[in-house]
Amino acid sequence: MFQLSITRKFLRPMSLTATASISALLVACGGGTGMASYSTDASGNLTSASATTKLANGSTQTATVSSTPSTTTGSTTTGSTTTGSTTTTTTATATTSPTTTTTSPTTTTTTTPTTTASPIATSTALKPFGQTGTFTLTFQDEFDSWNSAKWNDAIWYETSNSTKNYAVSNGSLKIWPQRDATGKFFNRTIDTDGKYYQTYGYFEIEAKLPVGKGTWPAFWLFNHVGTRRPEIDVMEAYAGGGPNSGWSDANLHPTAYAPTVWIDAGNLAGTKTILTSDLSAAFHKYAVKWEASKQTFYFDGREVFSLNVAMGDPMYIMLDLWFGSASGQPDNTTPTGSGNSYEVNYVRAWKLS
């Protein structure tokens, strides 16, 4: 809607010259012809005045003034125009002294915005477990529901397997071993590729791991930058390796995991096997503090490994249940279904101050 209004502010009683200024102002603003009348007191000061302007569109505009009160407003509506979702309002303000009239138009444009929801939360309420200092929360999912604005359910070079082997229920994300329509076990990747990236920070999950031949759960930071593949593995476990592998017990329950840093595919910076209790029996916290030239890994808030490596690419978060590597291949002994899940209570990330 377009509307024109004219406001005049008088600082003291007006002389006859001011009346002519009013008339001239109306003519200039309206684009038509104007006439004015006035009356004065015994000293020649203006006591009242009126001015009428005939506008180019045939309508008229009238303004009146008096020595008191000191502010008089006259207004004219020339019609309204709406284009799309943008509304423009133009206001002209005139300040008149006994000999000078100044008109200053001001144009304000208001456009209805298009809002895109961001997957990134900002808060300082939650702190990394066992850490001191100042951190700013930049990503958070407590898994009250599945959020496709934050997560993909397949890695970028694969299509999502239609067999459902993941769900968000009872406040956690669950990914479990399952055979698809072809009868084969298949990998499932949940990641933020294209939706959330960060360079440096503190990244933490709380999770309980699955058991059995072939199971290979992981929590990592990754990116595919051209042909490069920078990677920070915060946790990888191999329950299927058995007691002689150093990764699990005789029941194929995970009793170790490894943090690892890859500068690029095939370019290993360092890794360490962390011996633990049964990681399928309870939830534990896995975390990394990623600085420009250093990565420090934590298990339940306790430092377990660090590397001094420069890693400067932004990376996204990955949670997955794959099969193979040191865990061997799944078979008929591998427990399937949601009762044997890689279960994640939360994912959180912070910027470092």
Coordinates of N, CA, C and O in Angstrom, one line a residue, residues 149-268:
A149 N 16.3 -32.3 8.7 CA 17.0 -31.0 8.4 C 18.4 -31.1 8.9 O 19.3 -30.3 8.4
K150 N 18.7 -32.0 9.8 CA 20.1 -32.2 10.3 C 20.8 -33.4 9.7 O 22.0 -33.3 9.6
W151 N 20.1 -34.4 9.4 CA 20.7 -35.7 9.1 C 20.3 -36.3 7.8 O 19.2 -36.2 7.3
N152 N 21.3 -36.9 7.1 CA 21.1 -37.8 6.0 C 21.1 -39.2 6.5 O 21.7 -39.5 7.5
D153 N 20.6 -40.2 5.7 CA 20.6 -41.6 6.1 C 21.4 -42.4 5.2 O 21.2 -43.6 5.1
A154 N 22.3 -41.8 4.4 CA 23.2 -42.5 3.5 C 24.4 -41.7 3.2 O 24.3 -40.4 3.2
I155 N 25.5 -42.3 3.0 CA 26.8 -41.6 2.7 C 26.6 -41.1 1.2 O 25.8 -41.6 0.5
W156 N 27.4 -40.0 0.9 CA 27.2 -39.3 -0.3 C 27.3 -40.1 -1.6 O 26.6 -39.8 -2.6
Y157 N 28.1 -41.2 -1.6 CA 28.3 -42.0 -2.8 C 27.3 -43.2 -2.9 O 27.4 -44.0 -3.8
E158 N 26.4 -43.3 -2.0 CA 25.4 -44.4 -2.0 C 24.0 -43.8 -1.9 O 23.8 -42.7 -1.5
T159 N 23.0 -44.6 -2.3 CA 21.6 -44.3 -2.1 C 21.2 -45.0 -0.8 O 21.7 -46.0 -0.4
S160 N 20.2 -44.4 -0.2 CA 19.7 -45.0 1.0 C 19.0 -46.4 0.8 O 18.1 -46.5 0.0
N161 N 19.5 -47.4 1.6 CA 18.8 -48.7 1.5 C 17.4 -48.6 2.0 O 17.2 -48.1 3.1
S162 N 16.5 -49.1 1.3 CA 15.1 -49.0 1.7 C 14.7 -49.9 2.9 O 13.7 -49.7 3.5
T163 N 15.5 -50.9 3.2 CA 15.3 -51.7 4.4 C 15.5 -50.8 5.6 O 16.6 -50.3 5.8
K164 N 14.6 -50.7 6.5 CA 14.7 -49.9 7.7 C 15.5 -50.6 8.8 O 15.1 -51.6 9.3
N165 N 16.7 -50.0 9.1 CA 17.5 -50.5 10.2 C 17.9 -49.4 11.1 O 19.0 -49.5 11.8
Y166 N 17.1 -48.3 11.2 CA 17.4 -47.3 12.2 C 16.1 -46.6 12.6 O 15.1 -46.7 11.8
A167 N 16.1 -46.0 13.7 CA 14.9 -45.3 14.2 C 15.4 -44.4 15.4 O 16.4 -44.6 16.0
V168 N 14.5 -43.4 15.6 CA 14.7 -42.6 16.8 C 13.5 -42.9 17.7 O 12.3 -42.8 17.3
S169 N 13.8 -43.4 18.9 CA 12.8 -43.8 19.9 C 13.3 -43.7 21.3 O 14.5 -44.0 21.5
N170 N 12.4 -43.4 22.2 CA 12.8 -43.3 23.6 C 14.0 -42.5 23.9 O 14.8 -42.8 24.7
G171 N 14.2 -41.4 23.1 CA 15.2 -40.4 23.3 C 16.6 -40.8 22.8 O 17.6 -40.3 23.3
S172 N 16.7 -41.8 21.9 CA 18.0 -42.1 21.3 C 17.8 -42.5 19.9 O 16.7 -42.9 19.4
L173 N 18.9 -42.4 19.1 CA 19.0 -42.9 17.8 C 19.6 -44.3 17.8 O 20.6 -44.6 18.5
K174 N 18.9 -45.2 17.2 CA 19.3 -46.7 17.2 C 19.6 -47.1 15.7 O 18.7 -46.9 14.8
I175 N 20.7 -47.7 15.5 CA 21.1 -48.4 14.2 C 21.4 -49.8 14.5 O 22.3 -50.1 15.4
W176 N 20.8 -50.7 13.8 CA 21.0 -52.2 14.2 C 21.4 -53.0 12.9 O 21.1 -52.6 11.8
P177 N 22.0 -54.1 13.1 CA 22.3 -55.1 12.0 C 21.0 -55.6 11.5 O 20.1 -56.0 12.2
Q178 N 21.0 -55.6 10.1 CA 19.7 -56.1 9.5 C 20.1 -56.6 8.1 O 20.9 -56.0 7.4
R179 N 19.4 -57.6 7.6 CA 19.6 -58.0 6.2 C 18.6 -57.3 5.3 O 17.4 -57.0 5.8
D180 N 18.9 -56.9 4.1 CA 18.0 -56.2 3.2 C 17.3 -57.2 2.4 O 17.3 -58.4 2.6
A181 N 16.6 -56.7 1.4 CA 15.7 -57.6 0.5 C 16.5 -58.6 -0.2 O 16.0 -59.7 -0.6
T182 N 17.8 -58.4 -0.4 CA 18.7 -59.4 -1.1 C 19.2 -60.4 -0.1 O 19.9 -61.3 -0.6
G183 N 19.0 -60.2 1.2 CA 19.5 -61.2 2.1 C 20.9 -60.8 2.7 O 21.4 -61.6 3.5
K184 N 21.4 -59.7 2.3 CA 22.7 -59.3 2.7 C 22.7 -58.2 3.8 O 21.8 -57.4 3.9
F185 N 23.7 -58.3 4.7 CA 23.9 -57.2 5.7 C 24.3 -55.9 4.9 O 25.1 -56.1 3.9
F186 N 23.9 -54.8 5.3 CA 24.3 -53.5 4.6 C 24.7 -52.4 5.6 O 24.3 -52.4 6.7
N187 N 25.5 -51.6 5.1 CA 26.0 -50.4 5.9 C 24.9 -49.4 6.0 O 24.2 -49.1 5.1
R188 N 24.9 -48.7 7.2 CA 24.0 -47.6 7.4 C 24.8 -46.4 7.9 O 25.5 -46.5 8.9
T189 N 24.7 -45.3 7.2 CA 25.4 -44.0 7.6 C 24.4 -42.9 7.9 O 23.6 -42.6 7.1
I190 N 24.6 -42.3 9.0 CA 23.8 -41.1 9.4 C 24.8 -40.0 9.5 O 25.7 -40.0 10.3
D191 N 24.6 -38.9 8.7 CA 25.6 -37.8 8.7 C 25.0 -36.5 8.4 O 23.8 -36.4 8.0
T192 N 25.8 -35.4 8.6 CA 25.3 -34.0 8.4 C 25.9 -33.4 7.1 O 26.0 -32.2 7.0
D193 N 26.4 -34.2 6.2 CA 27.0 -33.8 4.9 C 26.0 -32.8 4.2 O 24.8 -33.2 4.0
G194 N 26.5 -31.6 3.9 CA 25.6 -30.6 3.2 C 24.7 -29.9 4.2 O 24.0 -28.9 3.7
K195 N 24.7 -30.2 5.5 CA 23.8 -29.6 6.4 C 24.5 -28.9 7.6 O 24.0 -27.9 8.1
Y196 N 25.6 -29.5 8.0 CA 26.3 -28.9 9.1 C 27.8 -29.3 9.0 O 28.1 -30.4 8.9
Y197 N 28.6 -28.2 9.0 CA 30.1 -28.4 9.0 C 30.7 -27.5 10.1 O 30.1 -26.5 10.5
Q198 N 31.8 -27.8 10.6 CA 32.5 -27.0 11.5 C 34.0 -27.2 11.4 O 34.5 -28.4 11.1
T199 N 34.8 -26.2 11.6 CA 36.3 -26.3 11.6 C 36.7 -26.0 13.1 O 36.5 -24.9 13.6
Y200 N 37.3 -27.0 13.7 CA 37.8 -26.9 15.1 C 36.6 -26.9 16.0 O 35.4 -26.7 15.7
G201 N 36.8 -27.3 17.3 CA 35.7 -27.4 18.3 C 35.8 -28.6 19.1 O 36.8 -29.4 19.1
Y202 N 34.8 -28.8 19.9 CA 34.7 -30.0 20.8 C 33.4 -30.8 20.4 O 32.3 -30.2 20.3
F203 N 33.6 -32.1 20.1 CA 32.5 -32.9 19.5 C 32.4 -34.1 20.5 O 33.3 -34.8 20.8
E204 N 31.1 -34.4 20.8 CA 30.9 -35.4 21.9 C 29.6 -36.2 21.6 O 28.6 -35.6 21.2
I205 N 29.6 -37.5 21.8 CA 28.4 -38.3 21.8 C 28.3 -39.1 23.1 O 29.4 -39.3 23.7
E206 N 27.2 -39.6 23.4 CA 27.0 -40.6 24.4 C 26.3 -41.8 23.8 O 25.3 -41.7 23.2
A207 N 27.0 -43.0 23.9 CA 26.5 -44.1 23.1 C 26.8 -45.5 23.7 O 27.7 -45.6 24.6
K208 N 26.0 -46.5 23.3 CA 26.2 -47.9 23.7 C 26.4 -48.7 22.4 O 25.6 -48.4 21.4
L209 N 27.3 -49.6 22.4 CA 27.7 -50.3 21.1 C 27.0 -51.6 21.0 O 26.7 -52.3 22.0
P210 N 26.9 -52.1 19.7 CA 26.3 -53.4 19.5 C 27.4 -54.5 19.6 O 28.6 -54.3 19.8
V211 N 26.9 -55.8 19.5 CA 27.8 -56.9 19.7 C 27.7 -57.8 18.4 O 26.8 -57.6 17.6
G212 N 28.6 -58.7 18.3 CA 28.5 -59.8 17.2 C 29.4 -59.6 16.1 O 30.1 -58.6 15.9
K213 N 29.5 -60.7 15.3 CA 30.4 -60.8 14.1 C 30.1 -59.6 13.2 O 28.9 -59.3 12.9
G214 N 31.2 -59.0 12.7 CA 31.0 -58.0 11.6 C 30.7 -56.6 12.1 O 30.9 -55.7 11.3
T215 N 30.2 -56.4 13.3 CA 29.7 -55.1 13.6 C 30.9 -54.1 13.8 O 31.9 -54.4 14.4
W216 N 30.7 -52.9 13.2 CA 31.7 -51.9 13.1 C 31.1 -50.5 13.3 O 31.0 -49.8 12.3
P217 N 30.7 -50.2 14.5 CA 30.2 -48.8 14.8 C 31.3 -47.8 14.8 O 32.4 -48.1 15.2
A218 N 30.9 -46.5 14.4 CA 31.9 -45.5 14.4 C 31.2 -44.1 14.6 O 30.0 -43.9 14.3
F219 N 32.0 -43.2 15.2 CA 31.7 -41.7 15.3 C 32.9 -41.0 14.8 O 34.0 -41.1 15.3
W220 N 32.7 -40.2 13.7 CA 33.8 -39.5 13.1 C 33.5 -38.2 12.5 O 32.3 -37.9 12.3
L221 N 34.5 -37.4 12.2 CA 34.4 -36.1 11.5 C 35.1 -36.4 10.1 O 36.2 -37.0 10.1
F222 N 34.5 -35.8 9.1 CA 35.0 -36.2 7.7 C 34.6 -35.1 6.7 O 33.6 -34.4 6.9
N223 N 35.3 -35.1 5.6 CA 34.8 -34.3 4.4 C 35.5 -34.9 3.2 O 36.6 -35.5 3.2
H224 N 34.8 -34.7 2.1 CA 35.3 -35.1 0.8 C 35.5 -33.7 0.0 O 34.6 -33.1 -0.5
V225 N 36.8 -33.3 0.1 CA 37.1 -32.0 -0.5 C 37.9 -32.2 -1.8 O 39.1 -32.5 -1.8
G226 N 37.2 -32.1 -2.9 CA 37.9 -32.5 -4.2 C 38.3 -34.0 -4.1 O 37.4 -34.8 -3.9
T227 N 39.5 -34.2 -4.2 CA 40.0 -35.6 -4.1 C 40.5 -35.9 -2.8 O 40.9 -37.1 -2.5
R228 N 40.6 -35.0 -1.9 CA 41.1 -35.2 -0.5 C 40.0 -35.7 0.4 O 38.8 -35.5 0.3
R229 N 40.5 -36.5 1.5 CA 39.6 -37.1 2.4 C 40.1 -36.9 3.9 O 40.5 -37.9 4.5
P230 N 40.1 -35.7 4.4 CA 40.5 -35.5 5.8 C 39.5 -36.2 6.7 O 38.3 -36.2 6.5
E231 N 40.0 -36.7 7.8 CA 39.2 -37.6 8.7 C 39.7 -37.6 10.1 O 40.9 -37.8 10.3
I232 N 38.8 -37.4 11.0 CA 39.1 -37.6 12.5 C 38.1 -38.6 13.0 O 36.9 -38.4 13.1
D233 N 38.6 -39.8 13.3 CA 37.8 -40.9 13.9 C 37.8 -40.8 15.4 O 38.9 -41.0 16.0
V234 N 36.7 -40.4 16.0 CA 36.6 -40.3 17.4 C 36.5 -41.7 18.1 O 37.0 -41.9 19.2
M235 N 35.7 -42.5 17.5 CA 35.5 -43.9 18.0 C 35.2 -44.9 16.9 O 34.4 -44.6 16.0
E236 N 36.0 -46.0 16.8 CA 35.7 -47.1 16.0 C 35.9 -48.4 16.8 O 36.8 -48.5 17.6
A237 N 34.9 -49.3 16.8 CA 35.0 -50.5 17.6 C 34.7 -51.7 16.7 O 34.0 -51.6 15.7
Y238 N 35.3 -52.9 17.1 CA 35.2 -54.1 16.2 C 34.9 -55.3 17.1 O 35.8 -56.1 17.5
A239 N 33.6 -55.5 17.5 CA 33.2 -56.6 18.4 C 33.5 -58.0 17.8 O 33.7 -58.9 18.5
G240 N 33.5 -58.1 16.5 CA 33.6 -59.4 15.9 C 35.0 -59.9 15.8 O 35.2 -61.1 15.4
G241 N 36.0 -59.1 16.3 CA 37.4 -59.6 16.2 C 37.7 -60.8 17.1 O 38.6 -61.6 16.8
G242 N 37.0 -60.8 18.2 CA 37.3 -61.9 19.2 C 38.4 -61.6 20.1 O 39.1 -60.6 19.9
P243 N 38.6 -62.4 21.1 CA 39.6 -62.1 22.2 C 41.0 -62.1 21.7 O 41.9 -61.4 22.3
N244 N 41.4 -62.8 20.7 CA 42.7 -62.8 20.2 C 43.1 -61.5 19.4 O 44.2 -61.2 19.1
S245 N 42.0 -60.8 19.0 CA 42.2 -59.5 18.2 C 42.6 -58.3 19.1 O 43.1 -57.3 18.6
G246 N 42.2 -58.4 20.4 CA 42.4 -57.3 21.3 C 41.2 -56.3 21.2 O 41.2 -55.3 21.9
W247 N 40.2 -56.6 20.4 CA 39.0 -55.7 20.3 C 37.8 -56.2 21.1 O 36.9 -55.4 21.4
S248 N 37.7 -57.4 21.4 CA 36.5 -57.9 22.0 C 36.8 -59.2 22.9 O 37.8 -59.7 22.9
D249 N 35.7 -59.6 23.6 CA 35.9 -60.8 24.4 C 35.4 -62.0 23.7 O 35.0 -62.0 22.5
A250 N 35.3 -63.2 24.4 CA 34.9 -64.4 23.7 C 33.5 -64.4 23.3 O 33.1 -65.2 22.4
N251 N 32.6 -63.5 23.9 CA 31.2 -63.4 23.5 C 31.0 -62.4 22.4 O 29.9 -62.1 22.0
L252 N 32.1 -61.9 21.8 CA 32.1 -60.9 20.8 C 31.3 -59.6 21.2 O 30.6 -59.0 20.5
H253 N 31.7 -59.2 22.5 CA 31.3 -57.9 23.0 C 32.5 -57.0 22.9 O 33.6 -57.4 23.2
P254 N 32.3 -55.7 22.5 CA 33.4 -54.8 22.3 C 34.0 -54.4 23.6 O 33.4 -54.0 24.5
T255 N 35.4 -54.6 23.7 CA 36.1 -54.2 25.0 C 37.3 -53.3 24.6 O 38.2 -53.2 25.4
A256 N 37.2 -52.7 23.5 CA 38.2 -51.7 23.1 C 37.7 -50.8 22.0 O 36.7 -51.2 21.3
Y257 N 38.2 -49.7 21.7 CA 37.9 -48.9 20.6 C 39.1 -48.1 20.2 O 40.2 -48.0 21.0
A258 N 39.1 -47.4 19.1 CA 40.3 -46.6 18.6 C 39.9 -45.3 18.1 O 39.0 -45.1 17.3
P259 N 40.6 -44.2 18.6 CA 40.6 -42.9 17.9 C 41.7 -42.9 16.9 O 42.8 -43.4 17.1
T260 N 41.4 -42.2 15.7 CA 42.4 -42.2 14.6 C 42.3 -40.9 13.9 O 41.2 -40.4 13.7
V261 N 43.4 -40.4 13.3 CA 43.4 -39.2 12.5 C 44.1 -39.6 11.2 O 45.2 -40.1 11.1
W262 N 43.4 -39.2 10.1 CA 43.9 -39.4 8.7 C 44.0 -38.0 8.1 O 43.0 -37.3 8.0
I263 N 45.2 -37.6 7.7 CA 45.4 -36.3 7.0 C 44.7 -36.4 5.7 O 44.2 -35.4 5.2
D264 N 44.8 -37.5 5.0 CA 44.2 -37.8 3.7 C 44.0 -39.3 3.6 O 44.5 -40.0 4.4
A265 N 43.3 -39.7 2.6 CA 43.1 -41.1 2.4 C 44.5 -41.8 2.2 O 45.3 -41.4 1.4
G266 N 44.7 -42.8 3.1 CA 46.0 -43.5 3.0 C 47.2 -42.7 3.7 O 48.3 -43.3 3.8
N267 N 46.9 -41.6 4.3 CA 47.9 -40.8 5.0 C 47.6 -40.7 6.4 O 46.9 -39.8 6.9
L268 N 48.0 -41.8 7.2 CA 47.7 -41.9 8.6 C 48.6 -41.0 9.5 O 49.8 -41.1 9.4

